PDB file of C-alpha atoms in Angstrom:
ATOM      1  CA  MET V 157      -0.037  -0.175  -0.033  1.00 76.00           C
ATOM      2  CA  LYS V 158       2.942   2.366   0.657  1.00 82.00           C
ATOM      3  CA  TYR V 159       3.989   2.102  -2.914  1.00 89.00           C
ATOM      4  CA  PHE V 160       0.682   1.971  -4.746  1.00 91.00           C
ATOM      5  CA  SER V 161      -0.997   4.904  -2.712  1.00 91.00           C
ATOM      6  CA  PRO V 162       1.433   6.800  -0.451  1.00 91.00           C
ATOM      7  CA  GLU V 163      -1.206   9.453   0.382  1.00 93.00           C
ATOM      8  CA  ASN V 164      -3.550   6.864   1.911  1.00 92.00           C
ATOM      9  CA  PHE V 165      -0.676   5.064   3.770  1.00 92.00           C
ATOM     10  CA  ASP V 166       0.434   8.349   5.343  1.00 93.00           C
ATOM     11  CA  PHE V 167      -3.042   8.951   6.415  1.00 94.00           C
ATOM     12  CA  ILE V 168      -3.586   5.631   8.102  1.00 94.00           C
ATOM     13  CA  ILE V 169      -0.076   5.673   9.738  1.00 93.00           C
ATOM     14  CA  ASN V 170       0.200   9.390  10.837  1.00 95.00           C
ATOM     15  CA  ASP V 171      -3.402  10.745  11.299  1.00 95.00           C
ATOM     16  CA  PRO V 172      -5.223   9.966  14.494  1.00 95.00           C
ATOM     17  CA  VAL V 173      -8.441   9.304  12.578  1.00 96.00           C
ATOM     18  CA  GLY V 174      -6.505   6.975  10.240  1.00 95.00           C
ATOM     19  CA  ARG V 175      -5.097   5.045  13.196  1.00 96.00           C
ATOM     20  CA  LEU V 176      -8.576   4.654  14.594  1.00 97.00           C
ATOM     21  CA  ILE V 177      -9.847   3.248  11.002  1.00 96.00           C
ATOM     22  CA  LEU V 178      -6.675   0.965  11.117  1.00 96.00           C
ATOM     23  CA  TYR V 179      -7.640  -0.379  14.504  1.00 97.00           C
ATOM     24  CA  TYR V 180     -11.303  -0.799  13.566  1.00 98.00           C
ATOM     25  CA  VAL V 181     -10.421  -2.774  10.356  1.00 97.00           C
ATOM     26  CA  ILE V 182      -7.942  -5.060  12.205  1.00 98.00           C
ATOM     27  CA  GLY V 183     -10.630  -5.691  14.984  1.00 98.00           C
ATOM     28  CA  SER V 184     -13.428  -6.440  12.566  1.00 99.00           C
ATOM     29  CA  GLU V 185     -11.247  -8.865  10.759  1.00 98.00           C
ATOM     30  CA  ALA V 186     -10.341 -10.593  13.951  1.00 99.00           C
ATOM     31  CA  ILE V 187     -13.870 -10.848  15.006  1.00 99.00           C
ATOM     32  CA  GLY V 188     -14.940 -12.105  11.642  1.00 98.00           C
ATOM     33  CA  MET V 189     -12.226 -14.732  11.714  1.00 98.00           C
ATOM     34  CA  GLY V 190     -13.407 -15.863  15.183  1.00 98.00           C
ATOM     35  CA  ILE V 191     -16.943 -16.163  14.067  1.00 98.00           C
ATOM     36  CA  ILE V 192     -16.040 -18.319  11.044  1.00 98.00           C
ATOM     37  CA  TRP V 193     -13.858 -20.383  13.203  1.00 98.00           C
ATOM     38  CA  VAL V 194     -16.646 -21.205  15.593  1.00 97.00           C
ATOM     39  CA  LEU V 195     -19.096 -21.986  12.919  1.00 96.00           C
ATOM     40  CA  VAL V 196     -16.671 -24.314  11.124  1.00 96.00           C
ATOM     41  CA  LYS V 197     -15.838 -25.863  14.496  1.00 95.00           C
ATOM     42  CA  ARG V 198     -19.594 -26.408  15.238  1.00 94.00           C
ATOM     43  CA  ALA V 199     -20.215 -28.060  11.718  1.00 87.00           C
ATOM     44  CA  THR V 200     -17.611 -30.821  12.195  1.00 77.00           C
TER      45      THR V 200
END
């Protein structure tokens, strides 16, 4: 991302709002993977 879109990378890394967005995305991914893991575990 740093090489394809340096403006967006700088926003995510340096701006406080961008940092919140980054944490939200990481948290959402983790929660989603956890839900999928639980569903797969129940199905087997």
